[in-house]
Amino acid sequence: DYHAHGQVAWQLLITFDLLFYCSLITTTTVCSYYYGTATNLGWTFISFIVVFPITWNISEAYKRRESALVCLARFKSLALNIYFAHRDWACPGSCEKDENILDVEESPHHERVRQVLNQLSGYLGDYLLVPCTNNTRHL
């Protein structure tokens, strides 16, 4: 179990961005140490450089999450509306005038619509769970 967790974490965490930034940080640290380019910076400047991007990324992540939840809620409501439309609307000639349209029993068509919508939901879940190697999906 731990091996599988480690493998998934390795595949999702080791990206081109991570390798690029780690090499950039290592290069600048080595250059400042060996060439003496270090300088005394104030903690206000350092904290602004560190804190601002983190807070901005967190707020943007919450905005993306809220937007995704709204889209998923719309998808779910539309799928339910499609199913109820197929279930409740009587086809011409399928009901007698005295019958209550809401008492229509499950037919093969209703079951097929349910299967198609379940497959569509499954495909959407598979698409959303595909790991990406960079941030292009977040744009």
Coordinates of N, CA and C in Angstrom, one line a residue:
D1 N 0.8 -1.2 0.0 CA 0.0 0.0 0.0 C 0.9 1.3 0.0
Y2 N 1.9 1.3 0.9 CA 2.8 2.4 0.9 C 3.5 2.6 -0.4
H3 N 3.9 1.5 -1.0 CA 4.6 1.6 -2.3 C 3.7 2.2 -3.3
A4 N 2.5 1.8 -3.4 CA 1.5 2.4 -4.4 C 1.3 3.9 -4.1
H5 N 1.2 4.3 -2.8 CA 1.0 5.7 -2.5 C 2.3 6.5 -2.9
G6 N 3.4 5.9 -2.6 CA 4.7 6.6 -3.0 C 4.8 6.7 -4.5
Q7 N 4.4 5.7 -5.2 CA 4.5 5.7 -6.7 C 3.6 6.8 -7.3
V8 N 2.4 6.9 -6.8 CA 1.4 7.9 -7.2 C 1.9 9.3 -6.9
A9 N 2.4 9.5 -5.7 CA 2.9 10.8 -5.3 C 4.1 11.2 -6.1
W10 N 5.0 10.2 -6.4 CA 6.2 10.5 -7.3 C 5.7 10.9 -8.7
Q11 N 4.7 10.2 -9.2 CA 4.3 10.6 -10.6 C 3.6 11.9 -10.6
L12 N 2.9 12.3 -9.6 CA 2.1 13.6 -9.6 C 2.9 14.7 -9.1
L13 N 4.0 14.5 -8.3 CA 4.7 15.6 -7.7 C 5.9 16.0 -8.6
I14 N 6.5 15.1 -9.2 CA 7.7 15.3 -10.0 C 7.3 15.8 -11.4
T15 N 7.3 17.1 -11.5 CA 6.9 17.7 -12.8 C 8.0 18.6 -13.4
F16 N 7.8 19.1 -14.6 CA 8.8 19.9 -15.2 C 9.0 21.2 -14.4
D17 N 7.9 21.8 -13.9 CA 8.0 23.0 -13.1 C 8.8 22.8 -11.8
L18 N 8.6 21.7 -11.1 CA 9.3 21.4 -9.9 C 10.8 21.3 -10.2
L19 N 11.2 20.5 -11.2 CA 12.6 20.4 -11.6 C 13.2 21.7 -12.0
F20 N 12.5 22.5 -12.7 CA 13.0 23.8 -13.2 C 13.3 24.7 -12.0
Y21 N 12.3 24.8 -11.1 CA 12.5 25.7 -10.0 C 13.5 25.2 -9.0
C22 N 13.6 23.9 -8.8 CA 14.7 23.4 -7.9 C 16.0 23.7 -8.5
S23 N 16.2 23.5 -9.8 CA 17.5 23.8 -10.4 C 17.8 25.3 -10.4
L24 N 16.8 26.1 -10.5 CA 17.0 27.6 -10.5 C 17.4 28.0 -9.1
I25 N 16.8 27.5 -8.1 CA 17.1 27.8 -6.7 C 18.5 27.3 -6.3
T26 N 18.9 26.1 -6.8 CA 20.2 25.6 -6.5 C 21.3 26.4 -7.2
T27 N 21.0 26.8 -8.4 CA 22.0 27.6 -9.2 C 22.2 28.9 -8.5
T28 N 21.1 29.6 -8.2 CA 21.3 30.9 -7.6 C 22.0 30.9 -6.2
T29 N 21.7 29.8 -5.4 CA 22.3 29.7 -4.1 C 23.8 29.4 -4.3
V30 N 24.2 28.5 -5.2 CA 25.6 28.3 -5.4 C 26.3 29.5 -6.0
C31 N 25.7 30.2 -6.9 CA 26.3 31.4 -7.4 C 26.5 32.5 -6.4
S32 N 25.5 32.7 -5.5 CA 25.7 33.7 -4.5 C 26.7 33.3 -3.4
Y33 N 26.9 32.0 -3.2 CA 27.9 31.6 -2.2 C 29.3 31.7 -2.8
Y34 N 29.5 31.2 -4.0 CA 30.9 31.2 -4.5 C 31.3 32.5 -5.1
Y35 N 30.4 33.3 -5.6 CA 30.8 34.6 -6.2 C 30.5 35.8 -5.3
G36 N 30.0 35.6 -4.2 CA 29.9 36.6 -3.2 C 28.8 37.7 -3.6
T37 N 27.8 37.2 -4.3 CA 26.8 38.2 -4.7 C 25.6 38.3 -3.7
A38 N 25.8 37.8 -2.5 CA 24.8 37.9 -1.4 C 24.7 39.3 -0.9
T39 N 23.5 39.7 -0.5 CA 23.3 41.1 0.0 C 22.3 41.0 1.2
N40 N 22.3 42.0 1.9 CA 21.4 42.0 3.1 C 20.1 42.6 2.7
L41 N 19.1 41.8 2.7 CA 17.7 42.3 2.4 C 16.9 42.4 3.6
G42 N 16.0 43.3 3.6 CA 15.1 43.5 4.8 C 14.1 42.3 4.8
W43 N 13.6 42.0 6.0 CA 12.7 40.9 6.2 C 11.3 41.3 5.6
T44 N 11.0 42.6 5.5 CA 9.7 43.0 5.0 C 9.7 42.7 3.5
F45 N 10.8 42.9 2.8 CA 10.9 42.6 1.4 C 10.8 41.1 1.2
I46 N 11.5 40.3 2.0 CA 11.4 38.9 1.8 C 10.0 38.3 2.1
S47 N 9.4 38.8 3.2 CA 8.1 38.3 3.5 C 7.1 38.7 2.5
F48 N 7.2 39.9 1.9 CA 6.3 40.3 0.8 C 6.5 39.3 -0.4
I49 N 7.7 39.0 -0.7 CA 8.0 38.1 -1.9 C 7.4 36.7 -1.6
V50 N 7.5 36.3 -0.4 CA 7.0 34.9 -0.1 C 5.5 34.9 0.2
V51 N 5.0 35.8 0.9 CA 3.6 35.7 1.4 C 2.6 36.1 0.3
F52 N 2.9 37.1 -0.5 CA 2.0 37.5 -1.5 C 1.6 36.4 -2.6
P53 N 2.6 35.7 -3.1 CA 2.3 34.7 -4.1 C 1.5 33.5 -3.4
I54 N 1.8 33.2 -2.2 CA 1.1 32.1 -1.5 C -0.3 32.4 -1.3
T55 N -0.6 33.6 -0.8 CA -2.0 34.0 -0.5 C -2.8 34.2 -1.8
W56 N -2.1 34.7 -2.9 CA -2.8 34.8 -4.2 C -3.1 33.4 -4.7
N57 N -2.2 32.5 -4.7 CA -2.5 31.1 -5.2 C -3.6 30.4 -4.4
I58 N -3.6 30.6 -3.1 CA -4.7 30.0 -2.3 C -6.0 30.6 -2.7
S59 N -6.1 31.9 -2.8 CA -7.4 32.5 -3.2 C -7.8 32.1 -4.6
E60 N -6.9 32.0 -5.5 CA -7.3 31.6 -6.8 C -7.7 30.1 -6.9
A61 N -7.1 29.3 -6.0 CA -7.5 27.9 -5.9 C -8.9 27.8 -5.4
Y62 N -9.3 28.6 -4.4 CA -10.6 28.5 -4.0 C -11.6 29.0 -5.0
K63 N -11.2 30.0 -5.8 CA -12.1 30.5 -6.9 C -12.3 29.4 -7.9
R64 N -11.2 28.7 -8.3 CA -11.4 27.6 -9.2 C -12.2 26.5 -8.7
R65 N -12.1 26.2 -7.4 CA -12.9 25.1 -6.8 C -14.3 25.5 -6.8
E66 N -14.7 26.8 -6.4 CA -16.1 27.2 -6.4 C -16.7 27.1 -7.8
S67 N -15.9 27.6 -8.8 CA -16.3 27.5 -10.2 C -16.6 26.1 -10.6
A68 N -15.7 25.2 -10.3 CA -15.9 23.8 -10.6 C -17.1 23.2 -10.0
L69 N -17.3 23.5 -8.7 CA -18.5 23.0 -8.0 C -19.8 23.5 -8.7
V70 N -19.8 24.8 -9.1 CA -21.0 25.3 -9.8 C -21.2 24.6 -11.1
C71 N -20.1 24.3 -11.8 CA -20.3 23.6 -13.1 C -20.8 22.1 -12.9
L72 N -20.3 21.5 -11.8 CA -20.7 20.1 -11.5 C -22.2 20.1 -11.1
A73 N -22.6 21.1 -10.3 CA -24.0 21.2 -9.9 C -24.9 21.4 -11.1
R74 N -24.5 22.3 -12.1 CA -25.2 22.4 -13.3 C -25.4 21.1 -14.1
F75 N -24.2 20.4 -14.2 CA -24.3 19.1 -14.9 C -25.2 18.2 -14.3
K76 N -25.2 18.1 -12.9 CA -26.0 17.2 -12.2 C -27.5 17.5 -12.4
S77 N -27.8 18.8 -12.3 CA -29.2 19.2 -12.5 C -29.7 19.0 -13.9
L78 N -28.9 19.3 -14.9 CA -29.3 19.0 -16.2 C -29.5 17.6 -16.5
A79 N -28.6 16.7 -16.0 CA -28.7 15.3 -16.2 C -30.0 14.8 -15.5
L80 N -30.3 15.3 -14.4 CA -31.6 14.9 -13.7 C -32.8 15.4 -14.5
N81 N -32.7 16.6 -15.0 CA -33.8 17.1 -15.8 C -34.1 16.3 -17.1
I82 N -33.0 15.9 -17.7 CA -33.1 15.0 -18.9 C -33.7 13.7 -18.5
Y83 N -33.3 13.1 -17.4 CA -33.9 11.8 -17.0 C -35.3 12.0 -16.7
F84 N -35.7 13.0 -15.9 CA -37.1 13.1 -15.5 C -38.0 13.5 -16.8
A85 N -37.4 14.2 -17.7 CA -38.2 14.5 -18.9 C -38.5 13.2 -19.7
H86 N -37.5 12.3 -19.8 CA -37.7 11.1 -20.5 C -38.6 10.1 -19.7
R87 N -38.6 10.2 -18.4 CA -39.4 9.3 -17.6 C -40.8 9.8 -17.5
D88 N -41.1 11.1 -17.4 CA -42.4 11.6 -17.1 C -43.2 12.0 -18.3
W89 N -42.5 12.4 -19.4 CA -43.3 12.8 -20.5 C -43.8 11.6 -21.3
A90 N -45.0 11.6 -21.6 CA -45.6 10.4 -22.3 C -45.4 10.6 -23.8
C91 N -45.0 9.6 -24.5 CA -44.9 9.6 -25.9 C -46.3 9.6 -26.5
P92 N -46.5 10.2 -27.7 CA -47.8 10.1 -28.3 C -48.3 8.7 -28.5
G93 N -49.5 8.4 -28.0 CA -50.0 7.0 -28.2 C -49.6 6.1 -27.2
S94 N -48.8 6.4 -26.2 CA -48.4 5.5 -25.2 C -49.3 5.5 -24.0
C95 N -50.1 6.5 -23.8 CA -51.0 6.6 -22.7 C -52.4 6.8 -23.2
E96 N -53.4 6.2 -22.5 CA -54.8 6.5 -22.8 C -55.1 7.8 -22.1
K97 N -56.3 8.4 -22.6 CA -56.7 9.7 -22.0 C -57.0 9.6 -20.5
D98 N -57.5 8.5 -20.0 CA -57.9 8.4 -18.6 C -56.7 8.1 -17.7
E99 N -55.6 7.7 -18.3 CA -54.4 7.3 -17.4 C -53.8 8.6 -16.9
N100 N -53.2 8.4 -15.7 CA -52.4 9.4 -15.1 C -51.0 9.3 -15.7
I101 N -50.5 10.4 -16.3 CA -49.2 10.4 -17.0 C -48.1 10.1 -16.0
L102 N -48.2 10.6 -14.7 CA -47.1 10.4 -13.8 C -47.0 9.0 -13.3
D103 N -48.0 8.1 -13.6 CA -47.9 6.7 -13.1 C -47.3 5.8 -14.2
V104 N -46.6 6.3 -15.1 CA -46.0 5.5 -16.2 C -44.9 4.6 -15.6
E105 N -44.9 3.3 -15.9 CA -44.0 2.4 -15.3 C -42.6 2.6 -16.0
E106 N -41.6 2.0 -15.4 CA -40.3 2.1 -16.0 C -40.3 1.2 -17.3
S107 N -39.8 1.8 -18.3 CA -39.8 1.1 -19.6 C -38.3 0.9 -20.0
P108 N -38.0 0.1 -21.0 CA -36.6 0.0 -21.5 C -36.0 1.3 -21.9
H109 N -36.8 2.2 -22.4 CA -36.3 3.5 -22.8 C -35.8 4.3 -21.6
H110 N -36.6 4.3 -20.5 CA -36.2 5.0 -19.3 C -34.9 4.4 -18.7
E111 N -34.8 3.0 -18.7 CA -33.6 2.4 -18.2 C -32.4 2.7 -19.1
R112 N -32.6 2.8 -20.4 CA -31.5 3.1 -21.3 C -31.0 4.6 -21.1
V113 N -32.0 5.5 -20.9 CA -31.6 6.9 -20.6 C -30.8 6.9 -19.3
R114 N -31.2 6.2 -18.3 CA -30.5 6.1 -17.0 C -29.1 5.6 -17.2
Q115 N -28.9 4.5 -18.0 CA -27.6 4.0 -18.3 C -26.7 5.0 -19.0
V116 N -27.3 5.6 -20.0 CA -26.5 6.6 -20.7 C -26.0 7.8 -19.8
L117 N -26.9 8.3 -19.0 CA -26.5 9.3 -18.1 C -25.5 8.9 -17.0
N118 N -25.6 7.6 -16.6 CA -24.6 7.1 -15.6 C -23.3 6.9 -16.3
Q119 N -23.3 6.5 -17.6 CA -22.0 6.4 -18.3 C -21.4 7.7 -18.5
L120 N -22.2 8.7 -18.9 CA -21.7 10.1 -19.1 C -21.1 10.6 -17.8
S121 N -21.7 10.4 -16.7 CA -21.2 10.8 -15.4 C -19.9 10.1 -15.1
G122 N -19.8 8.8 -15.4 CA -18.6 8.1 -15.2 C -17.4 8.6 -16.1
Y123 N -17.7 8.9 -17.3 CA -16.7 9.5 -18.2 C -16.3 10.8 -17.8
L124 N -17.2 11.6 -17.3 CA -16.8 12.9 -16.7 C -15.9 12.8 -15.5
G125 N -16.2 11.8 -14.7 CA -15.3 11.6 -13.5 C -14.0 11.1 -13.9
D126 N -13.9 10.2 -14.9 CA -12.6 9.7 -15.4 C -11.8 10.9 -16.0
Y127 N -12.4 11.8 -16.7 CA -11.7 12.9 -17.3 C -11.2 13.9 -16.2
L128 N -12.0 14.1 -15.2 CA -11.6 15.0 -14.1 C -10.5 14.5 -13.2
L129 N -10.4 13.1 -13.2 CA -9.4 12.5 -12.3 C -8.1 12.2 -13.0
V130 N -8.0 12.6 -14.3 CA -6.7 12.3 -15.0 C -5.7 13.3 -14.5
P131 N -4.5 12.8 -14.1 CA -3.5 13.7 -13.6 C -2.9 14.5 -14.7
C132 N -2.6 15.8 -14.4 CA -1.9 16.6 -15.4 C -0.5 16.9 -14.9
T133 N 0.4 17.2 -15.9 CA 1.8 17.4 -15.5 C 2.1 18.9 -15.4
N134 N 1.2 19.8 -15.6 CA 1.5 21.2 -15.4 C 0.2 21.9 -15.1
N135 N 0.2 23.2 -15.1 CA -0.9 24.0 -14.6 C -1.9 24.4 -15.7
T136 N -1.7 23.8 -16.9 CA -2.6 24.2 -18.0 C -4.0 24.0 -17.8
R137 N -4.4 22.9 -17.0 CA -5.8 22.7 -16.8 C -6.4 23.7 -15.9
H138 N -5.7 24.4 -15.2 CA -6.2 25.4 -14.2 C -6.5 26.8 -14.9
L139 N -6.1 26.9 -16.1 CA -6.3 28.2 -16.8 C -7.8 28.4 -17.2

